XYZ file of C-alpha atoms in Angstrom:
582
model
C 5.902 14.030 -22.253
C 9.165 11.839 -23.336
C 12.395 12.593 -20.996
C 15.393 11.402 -22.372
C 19.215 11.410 -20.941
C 22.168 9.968 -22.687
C 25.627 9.564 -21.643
C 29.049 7.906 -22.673
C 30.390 5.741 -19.297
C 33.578 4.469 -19.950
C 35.194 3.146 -16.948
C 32.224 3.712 -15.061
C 30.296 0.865 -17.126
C 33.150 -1.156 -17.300
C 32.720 -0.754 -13.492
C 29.563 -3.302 -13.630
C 30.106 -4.936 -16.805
C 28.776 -8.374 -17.407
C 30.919 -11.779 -16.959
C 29.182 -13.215 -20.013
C 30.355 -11.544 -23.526
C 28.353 -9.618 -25.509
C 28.166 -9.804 -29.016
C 29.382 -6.138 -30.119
C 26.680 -3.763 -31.843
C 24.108 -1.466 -30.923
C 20.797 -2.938 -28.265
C 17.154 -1.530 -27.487
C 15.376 -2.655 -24.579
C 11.798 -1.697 -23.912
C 10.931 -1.093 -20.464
C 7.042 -1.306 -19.538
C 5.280 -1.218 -16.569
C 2.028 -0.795 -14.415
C 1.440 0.041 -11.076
C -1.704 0.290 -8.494
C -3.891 -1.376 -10.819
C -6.620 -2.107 -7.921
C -8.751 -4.960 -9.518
C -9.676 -2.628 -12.433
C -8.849 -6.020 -14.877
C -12.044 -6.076 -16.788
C -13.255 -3.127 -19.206
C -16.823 -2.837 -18.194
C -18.106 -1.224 -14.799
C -20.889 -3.886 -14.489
C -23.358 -1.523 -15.088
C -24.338 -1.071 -18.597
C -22.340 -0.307 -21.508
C -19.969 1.715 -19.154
C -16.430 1.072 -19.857
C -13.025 2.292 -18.255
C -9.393 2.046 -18.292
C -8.223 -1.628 -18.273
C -6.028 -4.884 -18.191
C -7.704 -4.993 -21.482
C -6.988 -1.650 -22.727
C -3.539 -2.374 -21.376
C -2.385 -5.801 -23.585
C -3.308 -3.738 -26.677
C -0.933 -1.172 -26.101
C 1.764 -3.641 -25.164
C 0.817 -5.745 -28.206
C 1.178 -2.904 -30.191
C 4.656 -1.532 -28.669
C 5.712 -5.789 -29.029
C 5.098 -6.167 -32.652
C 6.895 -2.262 -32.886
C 10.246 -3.074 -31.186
C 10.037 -6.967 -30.966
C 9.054 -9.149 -28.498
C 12.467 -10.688 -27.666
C 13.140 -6.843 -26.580
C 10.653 -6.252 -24.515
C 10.157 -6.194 -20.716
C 6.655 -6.071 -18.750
C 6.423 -5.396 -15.038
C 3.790 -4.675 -12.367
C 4.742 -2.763 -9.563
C 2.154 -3.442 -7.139
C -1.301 -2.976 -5.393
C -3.127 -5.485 -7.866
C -5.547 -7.736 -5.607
C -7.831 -4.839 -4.317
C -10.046 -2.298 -5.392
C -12.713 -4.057 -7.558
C -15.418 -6.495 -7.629
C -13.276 -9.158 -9.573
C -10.957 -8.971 -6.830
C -13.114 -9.579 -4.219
C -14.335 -12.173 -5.849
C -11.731 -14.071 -6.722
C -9.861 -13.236 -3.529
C -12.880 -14.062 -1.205
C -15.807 -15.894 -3.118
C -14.295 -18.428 -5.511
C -11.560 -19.303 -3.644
C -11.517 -22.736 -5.504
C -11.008 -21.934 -9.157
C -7.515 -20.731 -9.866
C -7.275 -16.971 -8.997
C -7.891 -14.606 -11.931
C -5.138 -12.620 -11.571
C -2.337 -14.787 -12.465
C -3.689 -15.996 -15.272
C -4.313 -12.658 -16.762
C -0.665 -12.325 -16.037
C -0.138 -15.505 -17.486
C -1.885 -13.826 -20.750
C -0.197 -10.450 -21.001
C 3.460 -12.273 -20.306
C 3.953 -10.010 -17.438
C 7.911 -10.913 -16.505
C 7.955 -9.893 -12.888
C 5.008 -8.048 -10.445
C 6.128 -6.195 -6.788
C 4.054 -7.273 -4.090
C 2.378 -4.088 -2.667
C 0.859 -2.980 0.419
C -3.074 -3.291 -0.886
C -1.934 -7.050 -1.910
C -0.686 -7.398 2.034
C -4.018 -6.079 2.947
C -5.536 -9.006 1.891
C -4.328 -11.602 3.894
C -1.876 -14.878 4.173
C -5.070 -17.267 2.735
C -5.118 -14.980 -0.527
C -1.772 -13.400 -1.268
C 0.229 -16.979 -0.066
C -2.505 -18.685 -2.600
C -1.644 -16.238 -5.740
C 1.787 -16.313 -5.115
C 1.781 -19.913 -5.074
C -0.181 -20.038 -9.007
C 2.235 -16.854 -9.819
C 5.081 -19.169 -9.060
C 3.318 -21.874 -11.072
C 3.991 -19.292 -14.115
C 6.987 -18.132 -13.582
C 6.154 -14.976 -12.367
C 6.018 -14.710 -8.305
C 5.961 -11.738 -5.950
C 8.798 -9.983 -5.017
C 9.552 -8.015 -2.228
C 13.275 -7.840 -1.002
C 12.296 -6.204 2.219
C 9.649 -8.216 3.561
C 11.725 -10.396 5.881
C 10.833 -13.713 7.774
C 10.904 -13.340 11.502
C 12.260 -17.153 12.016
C 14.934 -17.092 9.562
C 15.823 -13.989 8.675
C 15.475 -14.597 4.874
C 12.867 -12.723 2.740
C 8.860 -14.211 2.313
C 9.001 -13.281 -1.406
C 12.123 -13.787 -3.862
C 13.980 -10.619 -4.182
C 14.563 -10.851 -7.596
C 14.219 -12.429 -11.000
C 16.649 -13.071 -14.098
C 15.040 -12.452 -17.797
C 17.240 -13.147 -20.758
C 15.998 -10.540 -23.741
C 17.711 -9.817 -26.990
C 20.755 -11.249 -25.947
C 20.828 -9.473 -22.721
C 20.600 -10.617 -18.947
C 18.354 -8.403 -16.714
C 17.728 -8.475 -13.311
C 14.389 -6.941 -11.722
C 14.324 -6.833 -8.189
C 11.377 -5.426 -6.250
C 10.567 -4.055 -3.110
C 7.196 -3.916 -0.848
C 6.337 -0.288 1.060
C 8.552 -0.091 4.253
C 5.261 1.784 6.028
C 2.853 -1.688 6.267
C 2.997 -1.695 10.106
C 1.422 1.878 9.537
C -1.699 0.762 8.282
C -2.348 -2.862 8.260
C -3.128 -5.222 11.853
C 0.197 -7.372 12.229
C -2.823 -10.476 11.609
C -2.357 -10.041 7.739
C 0.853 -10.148 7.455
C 2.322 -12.455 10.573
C 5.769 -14.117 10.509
C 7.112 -11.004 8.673
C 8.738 -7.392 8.877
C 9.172 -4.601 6.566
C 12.544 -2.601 6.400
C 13.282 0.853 4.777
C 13.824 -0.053 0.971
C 17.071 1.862 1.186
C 18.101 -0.064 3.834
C 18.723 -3.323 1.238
C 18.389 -1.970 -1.999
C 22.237 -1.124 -2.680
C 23.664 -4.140 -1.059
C 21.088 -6.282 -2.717
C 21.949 -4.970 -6.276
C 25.955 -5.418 -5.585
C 24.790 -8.356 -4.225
C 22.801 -9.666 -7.693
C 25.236 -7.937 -9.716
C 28.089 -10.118 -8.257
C 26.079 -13.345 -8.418
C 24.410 -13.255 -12.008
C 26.727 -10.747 -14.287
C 23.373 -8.945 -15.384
C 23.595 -6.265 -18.445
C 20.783 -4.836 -17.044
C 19.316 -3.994 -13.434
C 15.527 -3.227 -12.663
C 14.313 -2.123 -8.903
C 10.414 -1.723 -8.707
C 9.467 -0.233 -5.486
C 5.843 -0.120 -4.156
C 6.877 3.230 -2.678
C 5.662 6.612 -3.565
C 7.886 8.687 -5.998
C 8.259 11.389 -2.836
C 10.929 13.975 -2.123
C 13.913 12.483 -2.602
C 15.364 13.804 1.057
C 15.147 10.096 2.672
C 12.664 11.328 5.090
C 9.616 9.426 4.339
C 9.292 5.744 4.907
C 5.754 5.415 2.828
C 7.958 7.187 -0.608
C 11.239 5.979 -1.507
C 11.222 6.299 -4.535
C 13.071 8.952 -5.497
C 15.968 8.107 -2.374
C 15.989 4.817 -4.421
C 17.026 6.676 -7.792
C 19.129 9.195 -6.274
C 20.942 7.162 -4.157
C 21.522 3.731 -5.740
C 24.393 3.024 -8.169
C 24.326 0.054 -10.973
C 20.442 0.138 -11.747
C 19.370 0.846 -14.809
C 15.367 1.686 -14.344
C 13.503 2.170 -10.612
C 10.092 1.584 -11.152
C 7.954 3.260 -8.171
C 4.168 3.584 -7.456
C 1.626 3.412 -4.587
C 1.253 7.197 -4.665
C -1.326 6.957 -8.161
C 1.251 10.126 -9.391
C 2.263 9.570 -12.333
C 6.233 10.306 -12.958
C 8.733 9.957 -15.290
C 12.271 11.231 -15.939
C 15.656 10.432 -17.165
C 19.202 10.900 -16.360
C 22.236 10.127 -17.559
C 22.720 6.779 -15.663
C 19.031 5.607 -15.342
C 15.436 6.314 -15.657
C 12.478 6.858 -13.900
C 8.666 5.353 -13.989
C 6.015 5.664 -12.082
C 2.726 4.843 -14.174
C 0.299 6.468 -11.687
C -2.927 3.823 -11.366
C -5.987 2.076 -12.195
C -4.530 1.954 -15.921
C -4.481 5.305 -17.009
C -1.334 5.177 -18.141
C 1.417 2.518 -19.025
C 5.016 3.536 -18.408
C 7.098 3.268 -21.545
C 10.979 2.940 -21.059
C 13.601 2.358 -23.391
C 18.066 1.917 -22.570
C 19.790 1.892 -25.623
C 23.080 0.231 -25.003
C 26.056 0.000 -27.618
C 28.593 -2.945 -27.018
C 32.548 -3.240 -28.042
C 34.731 -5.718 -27.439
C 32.372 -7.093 -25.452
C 31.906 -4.360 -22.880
C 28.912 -1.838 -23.080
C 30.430 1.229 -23.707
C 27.106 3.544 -23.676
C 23.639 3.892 -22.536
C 21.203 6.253 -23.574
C 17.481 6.365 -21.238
C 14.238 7.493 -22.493
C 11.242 7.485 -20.270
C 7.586 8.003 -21.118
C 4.150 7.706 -20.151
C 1.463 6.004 -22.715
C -2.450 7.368 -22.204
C -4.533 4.171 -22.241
C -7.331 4.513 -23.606
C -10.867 2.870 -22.047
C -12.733 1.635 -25.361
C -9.315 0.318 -26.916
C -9.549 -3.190 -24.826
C -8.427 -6.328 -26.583
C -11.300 -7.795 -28.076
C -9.225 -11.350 -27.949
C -8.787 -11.110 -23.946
C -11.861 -9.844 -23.514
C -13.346 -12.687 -25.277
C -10.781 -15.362 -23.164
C -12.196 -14.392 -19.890
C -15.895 -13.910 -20.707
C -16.862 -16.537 -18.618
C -14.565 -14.711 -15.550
C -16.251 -11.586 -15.728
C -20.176 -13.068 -16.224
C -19.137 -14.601 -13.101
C -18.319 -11.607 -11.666
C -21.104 -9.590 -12.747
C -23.263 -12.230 -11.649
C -22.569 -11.956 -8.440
C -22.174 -8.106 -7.517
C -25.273 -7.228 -9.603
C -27.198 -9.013 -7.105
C -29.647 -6.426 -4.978
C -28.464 -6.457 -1.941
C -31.219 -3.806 -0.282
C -32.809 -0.145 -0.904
C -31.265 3.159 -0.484
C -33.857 5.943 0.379
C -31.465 8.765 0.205
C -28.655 9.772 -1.977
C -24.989 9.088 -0.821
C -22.443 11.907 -2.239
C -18.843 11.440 -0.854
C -18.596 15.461 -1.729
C -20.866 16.503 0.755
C -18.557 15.017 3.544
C -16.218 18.122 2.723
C -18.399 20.652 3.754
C -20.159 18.881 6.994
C -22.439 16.004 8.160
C -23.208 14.126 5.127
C -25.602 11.124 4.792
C -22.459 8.923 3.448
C -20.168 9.414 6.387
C -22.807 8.900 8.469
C -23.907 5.506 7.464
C -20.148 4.872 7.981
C -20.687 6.512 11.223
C -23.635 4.326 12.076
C -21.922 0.976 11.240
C -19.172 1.551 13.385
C -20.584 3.196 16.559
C -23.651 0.556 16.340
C -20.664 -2.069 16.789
C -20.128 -3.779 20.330
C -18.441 -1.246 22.997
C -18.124 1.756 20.799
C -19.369 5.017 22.232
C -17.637 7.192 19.490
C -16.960 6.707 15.642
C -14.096 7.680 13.955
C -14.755 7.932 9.959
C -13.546 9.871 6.404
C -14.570 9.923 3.077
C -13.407 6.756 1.395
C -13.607 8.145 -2.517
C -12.746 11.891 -3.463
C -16.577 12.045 -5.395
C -18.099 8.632 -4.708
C -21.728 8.529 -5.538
C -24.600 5.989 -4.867
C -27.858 6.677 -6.271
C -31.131 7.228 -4.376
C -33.309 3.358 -5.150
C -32.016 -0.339 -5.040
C -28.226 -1.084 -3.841
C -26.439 -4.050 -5.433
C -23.247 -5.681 -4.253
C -21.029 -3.671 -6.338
C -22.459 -0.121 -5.152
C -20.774 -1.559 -1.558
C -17.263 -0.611 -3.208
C -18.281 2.753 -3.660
C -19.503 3.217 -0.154
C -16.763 1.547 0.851
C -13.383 0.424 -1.422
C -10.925 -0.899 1.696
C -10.776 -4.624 2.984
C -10.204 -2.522 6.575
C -11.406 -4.149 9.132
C -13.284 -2.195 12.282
C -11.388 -1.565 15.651
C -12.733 -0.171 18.919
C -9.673 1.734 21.275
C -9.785 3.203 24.225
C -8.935 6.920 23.971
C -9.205 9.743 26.298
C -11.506 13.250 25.513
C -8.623 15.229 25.599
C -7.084 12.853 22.970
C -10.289 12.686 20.847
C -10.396 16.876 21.287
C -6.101 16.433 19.906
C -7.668 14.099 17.162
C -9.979 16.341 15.531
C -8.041 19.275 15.564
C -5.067 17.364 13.848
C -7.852 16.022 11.084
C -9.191 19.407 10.509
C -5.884 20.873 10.138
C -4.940 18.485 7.101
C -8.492 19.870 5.929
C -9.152 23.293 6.228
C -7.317 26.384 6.162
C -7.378 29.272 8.701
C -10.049 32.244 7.425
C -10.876 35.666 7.663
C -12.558 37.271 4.375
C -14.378 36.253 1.840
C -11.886 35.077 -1.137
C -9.927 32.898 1.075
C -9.624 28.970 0.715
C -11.302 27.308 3.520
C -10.426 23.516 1.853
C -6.701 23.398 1.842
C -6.917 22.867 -1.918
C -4.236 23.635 -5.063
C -4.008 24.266 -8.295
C -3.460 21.378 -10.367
C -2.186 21.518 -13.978
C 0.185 19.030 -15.091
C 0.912 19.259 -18.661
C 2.340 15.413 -18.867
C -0.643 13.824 -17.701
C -2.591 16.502 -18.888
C -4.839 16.938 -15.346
C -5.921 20.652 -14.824
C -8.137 22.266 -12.071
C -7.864 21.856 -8.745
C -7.542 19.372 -6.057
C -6.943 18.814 -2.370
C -3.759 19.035 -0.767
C -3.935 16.282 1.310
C -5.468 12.468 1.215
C -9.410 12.942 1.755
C -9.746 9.380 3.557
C -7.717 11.407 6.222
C -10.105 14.106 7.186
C -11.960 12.061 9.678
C -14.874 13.626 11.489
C -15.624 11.878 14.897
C -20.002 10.522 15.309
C -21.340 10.679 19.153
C -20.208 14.543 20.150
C -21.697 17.572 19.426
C -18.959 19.918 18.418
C -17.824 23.240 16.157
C -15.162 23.646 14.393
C -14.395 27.705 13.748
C -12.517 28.175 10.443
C -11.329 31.409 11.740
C -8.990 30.169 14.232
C -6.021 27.886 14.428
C -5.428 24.305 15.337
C -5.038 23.904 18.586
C -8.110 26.447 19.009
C -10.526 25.376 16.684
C -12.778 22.498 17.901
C -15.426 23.557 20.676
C -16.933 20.111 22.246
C -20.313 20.726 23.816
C -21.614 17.117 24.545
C -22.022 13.595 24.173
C -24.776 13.450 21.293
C -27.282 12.294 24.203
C -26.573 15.530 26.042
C -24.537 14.716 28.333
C -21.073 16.630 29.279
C -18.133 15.592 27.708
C -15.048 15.252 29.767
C -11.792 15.472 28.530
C -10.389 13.185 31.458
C -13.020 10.878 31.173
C -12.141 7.469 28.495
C -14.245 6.743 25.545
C -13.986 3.674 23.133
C -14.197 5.048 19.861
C -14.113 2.706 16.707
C -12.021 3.245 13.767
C -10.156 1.659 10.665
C -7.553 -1.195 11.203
C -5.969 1.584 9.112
C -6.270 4.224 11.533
C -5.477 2.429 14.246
C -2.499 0.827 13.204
C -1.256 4.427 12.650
C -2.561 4.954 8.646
C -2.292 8.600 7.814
C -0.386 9.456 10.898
C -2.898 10.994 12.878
C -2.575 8.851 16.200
C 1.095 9.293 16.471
C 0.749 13.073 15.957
C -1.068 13.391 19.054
C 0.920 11.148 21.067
C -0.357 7.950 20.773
C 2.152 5.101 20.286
C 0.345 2.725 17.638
C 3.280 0.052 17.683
C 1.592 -0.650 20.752
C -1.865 -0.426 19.856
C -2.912 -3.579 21.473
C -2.946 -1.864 24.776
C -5.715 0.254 24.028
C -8.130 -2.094 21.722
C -10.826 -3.101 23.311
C -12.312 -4.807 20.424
C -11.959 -6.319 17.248
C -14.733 -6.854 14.205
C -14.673 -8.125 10.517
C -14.607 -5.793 7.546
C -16.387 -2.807 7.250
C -17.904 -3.524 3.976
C -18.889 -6.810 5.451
C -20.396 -5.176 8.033
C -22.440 -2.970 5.933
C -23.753 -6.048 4.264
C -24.635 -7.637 7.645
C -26.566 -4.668 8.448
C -28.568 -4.697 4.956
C -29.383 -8.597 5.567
C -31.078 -7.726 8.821
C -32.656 -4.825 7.286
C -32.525 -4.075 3.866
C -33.646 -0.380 3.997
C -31.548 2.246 4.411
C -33.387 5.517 5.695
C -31.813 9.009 6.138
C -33.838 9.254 9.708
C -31.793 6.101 10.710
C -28.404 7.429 9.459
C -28.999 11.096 10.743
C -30.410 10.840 13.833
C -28.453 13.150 16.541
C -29.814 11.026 19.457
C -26.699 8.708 18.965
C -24.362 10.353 16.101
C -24.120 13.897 17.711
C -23.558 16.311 15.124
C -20.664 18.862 13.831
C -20.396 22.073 11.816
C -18.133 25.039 10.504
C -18.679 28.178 12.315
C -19.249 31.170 11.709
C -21.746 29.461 9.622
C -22.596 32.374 7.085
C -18.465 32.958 6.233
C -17.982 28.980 6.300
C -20.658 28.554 3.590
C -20.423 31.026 1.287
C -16.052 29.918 1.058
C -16.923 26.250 0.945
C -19.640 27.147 -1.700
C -16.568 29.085 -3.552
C -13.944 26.426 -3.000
C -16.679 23.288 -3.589
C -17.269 24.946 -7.366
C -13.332 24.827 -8.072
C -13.312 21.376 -6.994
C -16.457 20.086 -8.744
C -17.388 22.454 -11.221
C -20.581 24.823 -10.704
C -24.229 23.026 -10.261
């Protein structure tokens, strides 16, 4: 669905004119971007003839808009959340750490003008995002982030902006990193630094640019979710940004995988959604008198990329790359003698949250685990496990934490996650999953979803406990025992393991209980390496995986939904709208 705005400025333009002349007539400029990408650069899944949504599929649509409108008019931006998510990521981030990194050179090859540093890029540490940036500056194209500011000096780690000269015109692009890091990530990945509210910068920064280089035309990418608009939410500024900010021309938000796009009459916009489903397709119009812009007229789109339309050319160019890649996450890694279904998780003890589950509580000092479902219908078949079946089981470079938390707070805890996942019941027909309707007619999605994040229902391994779906939070979770049988004491302190996420407040859930994760370091007790890595340990000790192992009740404890018989037969109901009947 195209939105389109148009408006004659007058003195308002004339406001933020250029200092350079214009040469009068009538200007196009083609806005493109992408956003949360997440390592999906190649067009194969690794396995088979499988193919998906792409970088690949991605150059041939901009080739094709290019050769349309004219390369000299064209802009192409990335908004974010690029170095994480796939196999050619983690190998390039982790593995070869001696070639030079893929990912700027596929930049390199698409012409990409500018590319926000987001939060998943921050994720991966000061060895990998320092070492892109530094080939990204090599090409002209380096991370921005206007808010990500040096402790020492004050000054920002990443340039704030970047001038691009196109059809005649100047253009600025400034971008912005998510103002929520210290939320999610341990301070280790991204030391020396801090992250301030995008609107805390953003119009002083573009008055700022504005005064400095004369531009025709002003850019902002945030990695920030679209969100309300009411200024509220630190993790989506996106729409503050556009409602707030005077002088821009497009905002360019992301991190929220929504895909968005409107126009008004004094700028546009985009919001791609992710993993290439879509690229954003803007275009400002601009008509010039005497020198001065006198007009502007916004259009802003969204183009469905298609999975088997990949550039045969780039594909071809990095052949070698992705062999490489393939290479190594095809390797068997161990066996899998039971089926792991990220869908079961929703309606109980599942065999995939419990390996989580046994990972982490199997982990030096913990007593209890803290763990979610990772994907919303991740699925690893029954028989031999290979490297890249490890980013289904587990997608996040999060590394494992141990903290010290009291039983009441661990009773707080669970009735907090079960309230983002389940609704209050009392007949059959209800909703037990707190799920919604979903039919978007832009993007085309219909059916239903959930209404929260899934890798935020967190169910907690080492208690025996209920949950009744016919009561309320703050009434719903009955704790019998430890899962050896012993009482559980709500004064008593446990060291539960969890996410870096978690415990550097991801999703919320620790502050909404009380506890103050700015200060987290008072409570850990202990630190380990990646979960994923840890999973891998485990298999290279022992490369079976049994369900008795990952099931048994001795150690993991074990929880339900009660009454059972009106629990089952709603999740049953509510399971089908999500999935689709067996």
């Amino acid at each position: 669905m195209k939105t389109r705005s148009f408006l004659l400025l007058g003195a308002v333009l004339l406001a933020f004119s250029c200092g350079h002349r214009l040469q009068d007539g009538e200007y196009t400029l083609t806005v493109l971007s992408t956003n949360d990408v997440h390592g999906t650069w190649f067009d194969s899944t690794y396995i088979g003839n499988n193919v998906r949504r792409s970088l690949f599929a991605v150059n041939t649509y901009v080739d094709s808009v290019r050769q349309a409108d004219g390369k000299d008019n064209v802009v192409l931006i990335e908004v974010g959340d690029c170095l994480q998510g796939d196999n050619a990521a983690y190998y390039y981030n982790y593995v070869d750490t001696l070639s030079p990194h893929l990912f700027p050179r596929l930049l390199d090859y698409m012409h990409y003008d500018a590319v926000v540093w987001g939060n998943h890029d921050v994720e991966t540490g000061h060895a990998v995002y320092d070492r892109v940036n530094r080939e990204l500056e090599a090409k002209g194209i380096p991370f921005l982030a206007g808010n990500a500011i040096r402790n020492d000096n004050g000054k920002t780690y990443f340039p704030l902006y970047k001038m691009v000269n196109r059809g005649g015109l100047r253009i600025a692009i400034l971008g912005y990193n998510n103002a929520n890091i210290k939320s999610w990530l341990a301070e280790s990945v991204w030391s020396g630094m801090h992250f301030d509210r995008i609107t805390a910068h953003v119009q002083q920064d573009v008055d700022a640019v504005r005064a400095k280089e004369k531009p025709d035309v002003v850019i902002v990418g945030v990695h920030s979710a679209t969100g309300e608009g009411d200024g509220q939410n630190a993790e989506a500024e996106g729409l503050d940004v556009f409602n707030s900010v005077q002088g821009v021309d497009f905002v360019l938000a992301s991190h929220d995988h929504k895909p968005h796009v409107e126009a008004r009459e004094d700028k546009a916009f985009m919001n791609s959604g992710s993993h290439c489903r879509y690229l954003a397709h803007g275009k400002l119009h601009l008509k010039v008198e005497n020198g001065q812009i006198v007009s502007k007229e916004y259009e802003a789109d969204l183009i469905p990329i298609k999975a088997n339309r990949a550039d045969p050319k780039m594909r071809e160019a990095f052949r070698k790359e992705f062999n490489e890649v393939k290479g190594f996450t095809m390797r068997e890694v161990g066996e899998l003698n039971v089926p792991l279904r990220t869908r079961e998780a929703y309606k109980g003890v599942s065999a995939y949250v419990n390996l989580i589950h046994t990972i982490c509580i199997q982990c030096d000092s913990a007593q209890l685990s803290i763990a979610a479902p990772l994907t919303f219908d991740g699925h690893v078949p029954e028989g031999k496990l290979v490297f890249n079946d490890l980013f289904t089981l587990y997608p996040f470079e999060n590394q494992l934490y141990v903290i010290k938390m009291s039983g009441e707070e661990v009773r707080q805890y669970l009735e907090a996650s079960y309230d983002r996942w389940i609704n209050t019941v009392s007949k059959p027909g209800d909703h037990l999953l707190r799920i919604v309707p979903r039919d978007n007619a832009r993007t085309q999605q219909k059916g239903w979803s959930f209404a929260g994040l899934a890798y935020n229902f967190d169910s907690v391994a080492g208690l025996n406990y209920t949950v009744d779906v016919t009561k309320h939070r703050g009434e719903r979770i009955n704790i019998t025992t430890l899962a050896d049988g012993t009482p559980f004491d709500p004064n008593a302190t446990y060291n539960v393991a969890m996410t870096s996420y978690r415990a550097s407040g991801g999703g919320n859930l620790l502050q909404e209980i009380g506890i103050d994760t700015d200060n987290i370091d008072e409570r850990v007790v202990a630190r380990h390496p990646e979960i994923r890595n840890l999973i891998l340990d485990r298999l290279v000790e022992d490369p079976t995986i049994d369900w008795e192992e990952i099931a048994s009740p001795a150690y993991l404890g074990t929880w339900k939904f009660v009454p059972e018989k009106l629990a089952n037969k709603l999740l049953e109901d509510d399971m089908n709208l999500l999935f689709g009947k067996k």
